[in-house]
PDB file of C-alpha atoms in Angstrom:
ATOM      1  CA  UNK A   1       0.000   0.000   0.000  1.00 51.00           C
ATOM      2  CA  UNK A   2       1.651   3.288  -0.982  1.00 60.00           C
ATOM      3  CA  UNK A   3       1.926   6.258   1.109  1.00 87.00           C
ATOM      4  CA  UNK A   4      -0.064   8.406  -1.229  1.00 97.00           C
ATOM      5  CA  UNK A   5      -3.131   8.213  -2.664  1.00 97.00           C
ATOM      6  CA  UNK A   6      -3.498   8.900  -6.337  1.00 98.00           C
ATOM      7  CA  UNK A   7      -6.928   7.941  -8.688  1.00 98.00           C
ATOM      8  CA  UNK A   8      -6.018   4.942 -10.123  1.00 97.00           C
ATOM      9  CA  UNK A   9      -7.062   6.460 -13.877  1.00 97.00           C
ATOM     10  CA  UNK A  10      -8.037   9.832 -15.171  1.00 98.00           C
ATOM     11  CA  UNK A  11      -9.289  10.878 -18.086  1.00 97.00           C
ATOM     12  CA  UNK A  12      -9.953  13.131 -20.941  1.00 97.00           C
ATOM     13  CA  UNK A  13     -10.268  13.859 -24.716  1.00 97.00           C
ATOM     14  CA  UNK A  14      -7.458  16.099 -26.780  1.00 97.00           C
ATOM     15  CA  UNK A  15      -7.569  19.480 -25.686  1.00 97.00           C
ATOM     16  CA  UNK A  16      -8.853  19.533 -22.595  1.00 97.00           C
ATOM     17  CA  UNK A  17      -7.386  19.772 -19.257  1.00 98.00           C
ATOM     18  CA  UNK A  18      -7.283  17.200 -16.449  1.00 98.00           C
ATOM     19  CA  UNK A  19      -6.141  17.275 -12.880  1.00 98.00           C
ATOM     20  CA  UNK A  20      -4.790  14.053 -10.868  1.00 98.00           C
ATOM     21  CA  UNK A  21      -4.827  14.869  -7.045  1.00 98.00           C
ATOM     22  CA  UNK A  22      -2.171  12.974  -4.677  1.00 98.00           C
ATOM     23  CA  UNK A  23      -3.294  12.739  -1.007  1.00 98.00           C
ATOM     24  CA  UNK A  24      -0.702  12.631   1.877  1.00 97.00           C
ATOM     25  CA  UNK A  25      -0.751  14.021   5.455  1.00 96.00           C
ATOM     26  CA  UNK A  26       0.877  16.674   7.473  1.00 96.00           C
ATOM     27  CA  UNK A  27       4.036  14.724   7.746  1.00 95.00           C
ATOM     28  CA  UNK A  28       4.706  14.567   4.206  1.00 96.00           C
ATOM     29  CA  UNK A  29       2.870  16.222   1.616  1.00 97.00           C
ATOM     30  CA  UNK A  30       1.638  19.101   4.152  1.00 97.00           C
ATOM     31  CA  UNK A  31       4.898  19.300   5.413  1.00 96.00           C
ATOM     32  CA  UNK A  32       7.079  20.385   3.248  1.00 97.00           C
ATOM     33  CA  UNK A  33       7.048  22.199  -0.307  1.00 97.00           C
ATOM     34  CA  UNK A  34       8.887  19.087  -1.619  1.00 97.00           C
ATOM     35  CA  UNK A  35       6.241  17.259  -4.254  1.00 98.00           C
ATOM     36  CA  UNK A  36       7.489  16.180  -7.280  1.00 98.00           C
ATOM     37  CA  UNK A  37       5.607  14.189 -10.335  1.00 98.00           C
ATOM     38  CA  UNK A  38       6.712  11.617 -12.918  1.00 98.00           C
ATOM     39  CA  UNK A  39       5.397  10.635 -16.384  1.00 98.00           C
ATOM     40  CA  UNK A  40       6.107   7.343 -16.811  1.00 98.00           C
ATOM     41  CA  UNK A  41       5.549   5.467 -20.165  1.00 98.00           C
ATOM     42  CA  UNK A  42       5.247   1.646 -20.660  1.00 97.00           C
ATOM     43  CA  UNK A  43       8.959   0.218 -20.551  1.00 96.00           C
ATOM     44  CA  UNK A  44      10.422   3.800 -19.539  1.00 98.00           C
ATOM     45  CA  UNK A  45      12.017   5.095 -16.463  1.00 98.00           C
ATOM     46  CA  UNK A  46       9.877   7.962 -14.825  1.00 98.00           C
ATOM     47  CA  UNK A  47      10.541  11.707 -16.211  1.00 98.00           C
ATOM     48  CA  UNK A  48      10.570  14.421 -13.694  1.00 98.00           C
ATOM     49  CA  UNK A  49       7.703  16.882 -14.635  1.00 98.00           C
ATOM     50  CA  UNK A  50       7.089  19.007 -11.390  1.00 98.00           C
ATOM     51  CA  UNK A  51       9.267  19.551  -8.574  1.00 98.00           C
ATOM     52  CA  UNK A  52       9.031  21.664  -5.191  1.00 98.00           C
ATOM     53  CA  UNK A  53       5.117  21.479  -5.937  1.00 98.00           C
ATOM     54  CA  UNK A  54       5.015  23.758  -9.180  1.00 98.00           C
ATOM     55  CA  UNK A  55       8.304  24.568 -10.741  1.00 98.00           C
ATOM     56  CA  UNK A  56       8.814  22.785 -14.307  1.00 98.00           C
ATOM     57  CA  UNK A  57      12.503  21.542 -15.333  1.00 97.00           C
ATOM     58  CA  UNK A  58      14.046  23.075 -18.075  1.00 96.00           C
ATOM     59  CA  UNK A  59      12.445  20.905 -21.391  1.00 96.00           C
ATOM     60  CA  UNK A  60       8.812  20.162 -19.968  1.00 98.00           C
ATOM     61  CA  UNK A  61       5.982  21.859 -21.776  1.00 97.00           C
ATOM     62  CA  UNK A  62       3.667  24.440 -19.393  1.00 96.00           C
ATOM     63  CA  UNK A  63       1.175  22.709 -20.245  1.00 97.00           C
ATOM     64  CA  UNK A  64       1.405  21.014 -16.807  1.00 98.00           C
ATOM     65  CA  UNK A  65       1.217  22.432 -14.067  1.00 98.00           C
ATOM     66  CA  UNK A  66       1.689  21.723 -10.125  1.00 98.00           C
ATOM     67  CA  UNK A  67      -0.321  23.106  -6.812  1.00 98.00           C
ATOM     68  CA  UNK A  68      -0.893  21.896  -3.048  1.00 98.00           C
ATOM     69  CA  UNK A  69      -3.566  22.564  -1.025  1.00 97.00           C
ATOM     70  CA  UNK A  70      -3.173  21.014   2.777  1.00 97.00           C
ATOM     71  CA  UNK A  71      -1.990  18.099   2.488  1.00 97.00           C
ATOM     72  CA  UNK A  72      -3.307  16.775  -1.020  1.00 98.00           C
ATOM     73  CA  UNK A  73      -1.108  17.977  -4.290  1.00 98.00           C
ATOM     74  CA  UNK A  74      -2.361  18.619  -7.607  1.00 98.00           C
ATOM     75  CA  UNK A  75      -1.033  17.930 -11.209  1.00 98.00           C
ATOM     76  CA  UNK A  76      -2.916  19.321 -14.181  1.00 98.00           C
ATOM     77  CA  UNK A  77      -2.217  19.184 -17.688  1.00 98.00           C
ATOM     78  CA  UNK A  78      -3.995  21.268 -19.913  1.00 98.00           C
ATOM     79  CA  UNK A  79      -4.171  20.863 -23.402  1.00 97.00           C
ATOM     80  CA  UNK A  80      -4.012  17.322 -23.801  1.00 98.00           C
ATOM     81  CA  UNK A  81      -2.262  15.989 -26.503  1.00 98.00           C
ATOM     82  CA  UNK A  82      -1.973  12.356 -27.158  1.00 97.00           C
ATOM     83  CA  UNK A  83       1.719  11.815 -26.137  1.00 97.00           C
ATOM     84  CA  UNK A  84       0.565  12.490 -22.609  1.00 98.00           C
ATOM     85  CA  UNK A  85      -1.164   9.254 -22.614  1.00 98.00           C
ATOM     86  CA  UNK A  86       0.803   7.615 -19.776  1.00 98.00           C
ATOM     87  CA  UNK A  87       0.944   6.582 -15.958  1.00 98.00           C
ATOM     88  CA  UNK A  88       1.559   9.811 -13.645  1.00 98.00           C
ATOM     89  CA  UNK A  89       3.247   9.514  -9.980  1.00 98.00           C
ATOM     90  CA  UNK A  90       3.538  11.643  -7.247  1.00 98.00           C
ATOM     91  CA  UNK A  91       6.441  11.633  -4.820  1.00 98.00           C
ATOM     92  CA  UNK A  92       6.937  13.647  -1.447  1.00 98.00           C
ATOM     93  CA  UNK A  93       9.508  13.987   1.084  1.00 97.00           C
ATOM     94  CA  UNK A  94       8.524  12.756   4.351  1.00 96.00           C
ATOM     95  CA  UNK A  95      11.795  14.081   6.768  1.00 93.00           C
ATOM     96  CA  UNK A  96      14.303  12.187   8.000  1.00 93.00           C
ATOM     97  CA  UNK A  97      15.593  11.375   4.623  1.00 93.00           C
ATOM     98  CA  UNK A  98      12.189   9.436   3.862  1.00 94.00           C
ATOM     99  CA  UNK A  99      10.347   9.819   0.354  1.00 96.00           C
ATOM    100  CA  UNK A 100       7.170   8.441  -0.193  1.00 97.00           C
ATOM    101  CA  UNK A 101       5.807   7.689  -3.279  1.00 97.00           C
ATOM    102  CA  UNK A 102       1.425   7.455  -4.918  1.00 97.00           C
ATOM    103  CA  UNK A 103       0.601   4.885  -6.160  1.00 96.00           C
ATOM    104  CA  UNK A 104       0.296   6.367 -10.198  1.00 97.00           C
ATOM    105  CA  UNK A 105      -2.463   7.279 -12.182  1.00 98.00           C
ATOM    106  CA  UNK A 106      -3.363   5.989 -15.688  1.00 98.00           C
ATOM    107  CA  UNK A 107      -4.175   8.608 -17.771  1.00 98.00           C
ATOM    108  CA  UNK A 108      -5.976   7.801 -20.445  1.00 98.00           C
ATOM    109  CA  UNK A 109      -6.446  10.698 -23.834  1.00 97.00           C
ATOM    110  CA  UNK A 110     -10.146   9.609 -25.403  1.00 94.00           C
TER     111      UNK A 110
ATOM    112  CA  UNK B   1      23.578  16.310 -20.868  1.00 93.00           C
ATOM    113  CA  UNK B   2      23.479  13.819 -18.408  1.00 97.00           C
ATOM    114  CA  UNK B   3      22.874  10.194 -19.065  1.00 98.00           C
ATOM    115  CA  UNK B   4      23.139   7.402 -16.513  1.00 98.00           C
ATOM    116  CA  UNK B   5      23.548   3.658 -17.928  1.00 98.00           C
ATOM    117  CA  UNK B   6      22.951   0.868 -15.897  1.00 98.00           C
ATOM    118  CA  UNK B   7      24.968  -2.701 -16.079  1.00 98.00           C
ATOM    119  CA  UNK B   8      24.469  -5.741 -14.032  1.00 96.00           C
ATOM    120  CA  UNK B   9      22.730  -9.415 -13.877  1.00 96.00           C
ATOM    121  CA  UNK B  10      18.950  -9.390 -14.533  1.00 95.00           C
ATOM    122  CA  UNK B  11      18.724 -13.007 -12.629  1.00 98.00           C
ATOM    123  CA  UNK B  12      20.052 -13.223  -9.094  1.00 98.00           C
ATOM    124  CA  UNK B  13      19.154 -16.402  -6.396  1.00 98.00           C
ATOM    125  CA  UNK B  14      17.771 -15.798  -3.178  1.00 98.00           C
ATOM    126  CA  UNK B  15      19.990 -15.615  -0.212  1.00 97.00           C
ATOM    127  CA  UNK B  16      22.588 -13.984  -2.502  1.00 98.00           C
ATOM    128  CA  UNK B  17      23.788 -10.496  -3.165  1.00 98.00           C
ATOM    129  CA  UNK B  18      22.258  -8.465  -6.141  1.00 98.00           C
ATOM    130  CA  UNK B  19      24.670  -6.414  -7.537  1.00 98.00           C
ATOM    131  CA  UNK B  20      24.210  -3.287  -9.946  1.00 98.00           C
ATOM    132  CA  UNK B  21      26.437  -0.285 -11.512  1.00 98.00           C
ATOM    133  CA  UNK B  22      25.176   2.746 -12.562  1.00 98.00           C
ATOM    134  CA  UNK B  23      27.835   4.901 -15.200  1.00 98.00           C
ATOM    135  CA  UNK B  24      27.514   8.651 -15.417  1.00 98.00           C
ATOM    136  CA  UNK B  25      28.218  10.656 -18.456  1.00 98.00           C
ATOM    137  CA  UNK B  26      28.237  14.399 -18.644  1.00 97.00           C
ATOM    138  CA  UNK B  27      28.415  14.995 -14.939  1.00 97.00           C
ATOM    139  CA  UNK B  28      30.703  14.201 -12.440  1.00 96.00           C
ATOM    140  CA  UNK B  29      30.004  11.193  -9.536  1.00 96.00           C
ATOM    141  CA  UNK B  30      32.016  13.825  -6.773  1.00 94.00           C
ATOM    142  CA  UNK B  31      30.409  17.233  -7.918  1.00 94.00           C
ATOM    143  CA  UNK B  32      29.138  19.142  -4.974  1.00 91.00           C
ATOM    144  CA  UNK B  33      25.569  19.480  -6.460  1.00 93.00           C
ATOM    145  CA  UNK B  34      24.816  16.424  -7.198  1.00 95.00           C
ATOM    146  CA  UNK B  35      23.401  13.011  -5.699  1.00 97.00           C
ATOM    147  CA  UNK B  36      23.218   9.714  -6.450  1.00 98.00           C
ATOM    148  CA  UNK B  37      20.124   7.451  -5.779  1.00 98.00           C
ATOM    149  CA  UNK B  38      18.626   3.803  -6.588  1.00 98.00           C
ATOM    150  CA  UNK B  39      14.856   3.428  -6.926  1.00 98.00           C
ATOM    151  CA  UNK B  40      13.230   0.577  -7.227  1.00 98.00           C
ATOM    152  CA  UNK B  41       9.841  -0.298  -8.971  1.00 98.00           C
ATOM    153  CA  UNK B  42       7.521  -3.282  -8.673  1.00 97.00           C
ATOM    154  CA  UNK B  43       3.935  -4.023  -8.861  1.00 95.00           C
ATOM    155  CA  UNK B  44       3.440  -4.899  -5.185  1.00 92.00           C
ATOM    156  CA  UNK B  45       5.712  -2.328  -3.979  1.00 93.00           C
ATOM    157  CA  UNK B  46       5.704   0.657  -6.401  1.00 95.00           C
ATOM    158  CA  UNK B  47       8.276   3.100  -6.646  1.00 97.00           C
ATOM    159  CA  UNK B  48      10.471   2.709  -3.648  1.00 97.00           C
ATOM    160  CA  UNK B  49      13.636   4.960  -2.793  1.00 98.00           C
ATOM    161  CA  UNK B  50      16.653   2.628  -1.673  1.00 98.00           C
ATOM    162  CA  UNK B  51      19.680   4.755  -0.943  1.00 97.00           C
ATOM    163  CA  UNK B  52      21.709   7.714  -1.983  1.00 97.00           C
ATOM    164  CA  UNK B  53      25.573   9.016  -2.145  1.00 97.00           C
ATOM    165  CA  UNK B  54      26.971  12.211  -2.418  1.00 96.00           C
ATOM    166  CA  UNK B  55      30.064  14.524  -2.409  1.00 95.00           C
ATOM    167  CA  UNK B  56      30.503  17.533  -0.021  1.00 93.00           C
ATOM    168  CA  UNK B  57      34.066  17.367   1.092  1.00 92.00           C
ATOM    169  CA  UNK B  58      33.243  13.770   2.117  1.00 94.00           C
ATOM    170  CA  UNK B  59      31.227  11.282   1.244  1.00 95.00           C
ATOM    171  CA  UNK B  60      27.598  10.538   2.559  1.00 96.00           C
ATOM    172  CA  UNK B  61      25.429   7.692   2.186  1.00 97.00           C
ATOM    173  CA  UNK B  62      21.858   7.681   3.099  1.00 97.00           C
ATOM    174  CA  UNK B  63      19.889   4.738   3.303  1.00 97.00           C
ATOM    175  CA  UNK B  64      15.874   3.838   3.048  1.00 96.00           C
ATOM    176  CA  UNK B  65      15.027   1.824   6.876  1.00 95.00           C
ATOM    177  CA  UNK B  66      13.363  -0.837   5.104  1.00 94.00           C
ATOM    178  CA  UNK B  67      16.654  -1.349   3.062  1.00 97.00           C
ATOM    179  CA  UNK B  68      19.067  -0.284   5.966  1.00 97.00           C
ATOM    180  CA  UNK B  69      20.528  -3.728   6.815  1.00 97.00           C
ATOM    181  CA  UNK B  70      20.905  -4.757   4.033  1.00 98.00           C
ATOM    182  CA  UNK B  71      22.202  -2.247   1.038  1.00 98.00           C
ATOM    183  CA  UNK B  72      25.832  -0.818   0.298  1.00 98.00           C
ATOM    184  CA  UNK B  73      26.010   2.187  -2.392  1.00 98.00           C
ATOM    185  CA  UNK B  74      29.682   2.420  -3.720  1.00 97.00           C
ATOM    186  CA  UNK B  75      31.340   5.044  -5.716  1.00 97.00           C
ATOM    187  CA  UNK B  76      34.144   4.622  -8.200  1.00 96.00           C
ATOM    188  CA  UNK B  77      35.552   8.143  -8.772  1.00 95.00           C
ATOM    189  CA  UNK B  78      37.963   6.897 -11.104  1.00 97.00           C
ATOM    190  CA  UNK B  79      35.589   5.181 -13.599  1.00 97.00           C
ATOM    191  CA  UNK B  80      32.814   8.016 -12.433  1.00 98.00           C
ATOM    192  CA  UNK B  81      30.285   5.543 -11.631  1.00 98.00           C
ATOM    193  CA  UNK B  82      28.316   4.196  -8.622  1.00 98.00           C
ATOM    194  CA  UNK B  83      27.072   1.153  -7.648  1.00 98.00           C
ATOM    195  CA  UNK B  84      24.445  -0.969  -5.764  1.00 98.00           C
ATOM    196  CA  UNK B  85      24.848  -3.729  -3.620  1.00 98.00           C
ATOM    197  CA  UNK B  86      21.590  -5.485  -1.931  1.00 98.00           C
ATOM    198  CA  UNK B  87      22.582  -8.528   0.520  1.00 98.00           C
ATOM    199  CA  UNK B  88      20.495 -11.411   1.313  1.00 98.00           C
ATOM    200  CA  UNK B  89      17.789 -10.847  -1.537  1.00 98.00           C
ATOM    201  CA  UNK B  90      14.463 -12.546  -1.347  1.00 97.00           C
ATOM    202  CA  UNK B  91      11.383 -13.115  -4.305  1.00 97.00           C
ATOM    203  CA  UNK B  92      10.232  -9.529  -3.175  1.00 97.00           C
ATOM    204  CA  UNK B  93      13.419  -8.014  -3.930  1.00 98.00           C
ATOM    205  CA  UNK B  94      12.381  -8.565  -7.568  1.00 98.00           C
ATOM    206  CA  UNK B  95      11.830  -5.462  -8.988  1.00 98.00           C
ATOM    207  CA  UNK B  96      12.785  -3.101 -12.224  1.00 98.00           C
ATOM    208  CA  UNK B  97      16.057  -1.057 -10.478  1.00 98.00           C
ATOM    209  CA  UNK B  98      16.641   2.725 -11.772  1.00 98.00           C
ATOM    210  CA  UNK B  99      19.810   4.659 -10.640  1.00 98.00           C
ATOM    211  CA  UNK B 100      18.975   8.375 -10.892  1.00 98.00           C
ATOM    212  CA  UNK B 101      20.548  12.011  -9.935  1.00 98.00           C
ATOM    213  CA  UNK B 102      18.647  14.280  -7.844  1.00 97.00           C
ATOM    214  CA  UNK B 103      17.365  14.944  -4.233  1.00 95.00           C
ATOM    215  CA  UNK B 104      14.599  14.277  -2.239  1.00 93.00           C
ATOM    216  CA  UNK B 105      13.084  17.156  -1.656  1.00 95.00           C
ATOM    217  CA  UNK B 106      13.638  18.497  -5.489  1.00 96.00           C
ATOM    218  CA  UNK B 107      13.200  15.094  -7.813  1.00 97.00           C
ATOM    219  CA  UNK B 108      15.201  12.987 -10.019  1.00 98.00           C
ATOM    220  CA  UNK B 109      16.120  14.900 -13.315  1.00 97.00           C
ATOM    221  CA  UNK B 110      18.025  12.029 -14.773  1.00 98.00           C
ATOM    222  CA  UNK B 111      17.335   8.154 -15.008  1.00 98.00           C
ATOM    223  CA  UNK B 112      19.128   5.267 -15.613  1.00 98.00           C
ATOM    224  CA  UNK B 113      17.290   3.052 -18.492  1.00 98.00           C
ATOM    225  CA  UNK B 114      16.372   0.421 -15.660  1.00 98.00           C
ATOM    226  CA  UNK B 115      17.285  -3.328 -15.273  1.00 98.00           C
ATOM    227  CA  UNK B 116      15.024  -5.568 -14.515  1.00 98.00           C
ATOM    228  CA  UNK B 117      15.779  -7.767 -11.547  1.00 98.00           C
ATOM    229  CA  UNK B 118      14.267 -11.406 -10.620  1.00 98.00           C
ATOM    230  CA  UNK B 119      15.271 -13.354  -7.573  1.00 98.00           C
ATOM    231  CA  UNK B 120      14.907 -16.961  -8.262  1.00 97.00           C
ATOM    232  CA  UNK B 121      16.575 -20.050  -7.702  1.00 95.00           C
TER     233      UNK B 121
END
């Protein structure tokens, strides 16, 4: 059982935007300002797309996007294209040199 | 730009020692900005954090609890490369292994292109 809840799918046709919500608690997510968020695609290694909540690396479109609310983050992507068909995963630190990960999200482009 | 390739045995028995290396190109294994982490990823488990090293006048190692006993991160400064060791692996150490740069607080910008680990005799 991961340490963060994520949807297990989301959804949406081309265009449109979709968010995927990753629930933690005050001792990780809450906590600190330290919630990243992978793409992952089938037989690939993870691809940073958010880090320290909202900030992008250099290379990822602004289409996505990051936010935190209490102790659930947000990732939305706006503008779906098809490419961004893949499985999404939160990550937070936790202290004490302890990251917890979600569980993913399928996200599916109709 | 950085690229991390991994090397090592995809098949390991249980009881023994699984063994991975991790090469870094276009960054340096002792730069004072850097870290140096396994992950691991299975279906029962997810992604899991294992273990990091890192360079700030010395060397630190940092190690996941559920991993503690058990794991050994190496670096070889002279072939700029790091390197896993896991003792004492069991079925559910079977997993897909990544070796990656970054912190925990700020992500992992660059992956390794993942081995795929089973643990059976």
């Amino acid at each position: 059982q991961s340490a963060l809840t994520q949807p297990p799918s989301a959804s949406g046709s081309p265009g449109q935007s979709v968010t995927i919500s990753c629930t933690g608690t005050s001792s990780d997510v809450g906590g600190y300002n330290s919630v990243s968020w992978y793409q992952q695609h089938p037989g690939k290694a993870p691809k940073l797309m958010i880090y320290e909540v909202s900030k992008r690396p250099s290379g990822v479109p602004d289409r996505f996007s990051g936010s935190k609310s209490g102790n659930t983050a947000s990732l939305t992507v706006s503008g779906l294209q098809a490419e961004d068909e893949a499985d999404y995963y939160c990550s937070s630190y936790a202290g004490n040199n302890n990251l917890v990960f979600g569980g993913g999200s399928k996200l599916t482009v109709l | 730009q950085v690229q991390l390739q991994q090397s090592g045995p995809g098949l390991v028995k249980p009881s023994q020692t699984l063994s991975l290396t991790c090469a870094i190109s276009g960054d340096s294994a002792s730069s004072n900005s850097a870290a140096w982490n396994w992950i691991r990823q299975s279906p029962s488990r997810g992604l899991e954090w294992l273990g990091r090293t890192y360079y700030r006048s010395k060397w630190y190692n940092d190690y996941a609890v559920s991993v503690k006993s058990r794991i050994t991160i190496k670096t070889d400064t002279s072939k700029n490369q790091f390197s896993l060791q896991l003792n004492s692996v069991t079925p559910e150490d079977t997993a897909v292994y990544y070796c990656a740069r970054g912190w925990l607080q700020s992500g992992f910008d660059f992956w390794g292109q993942g081995t795929m680990v089973t643990v059976s005799s």
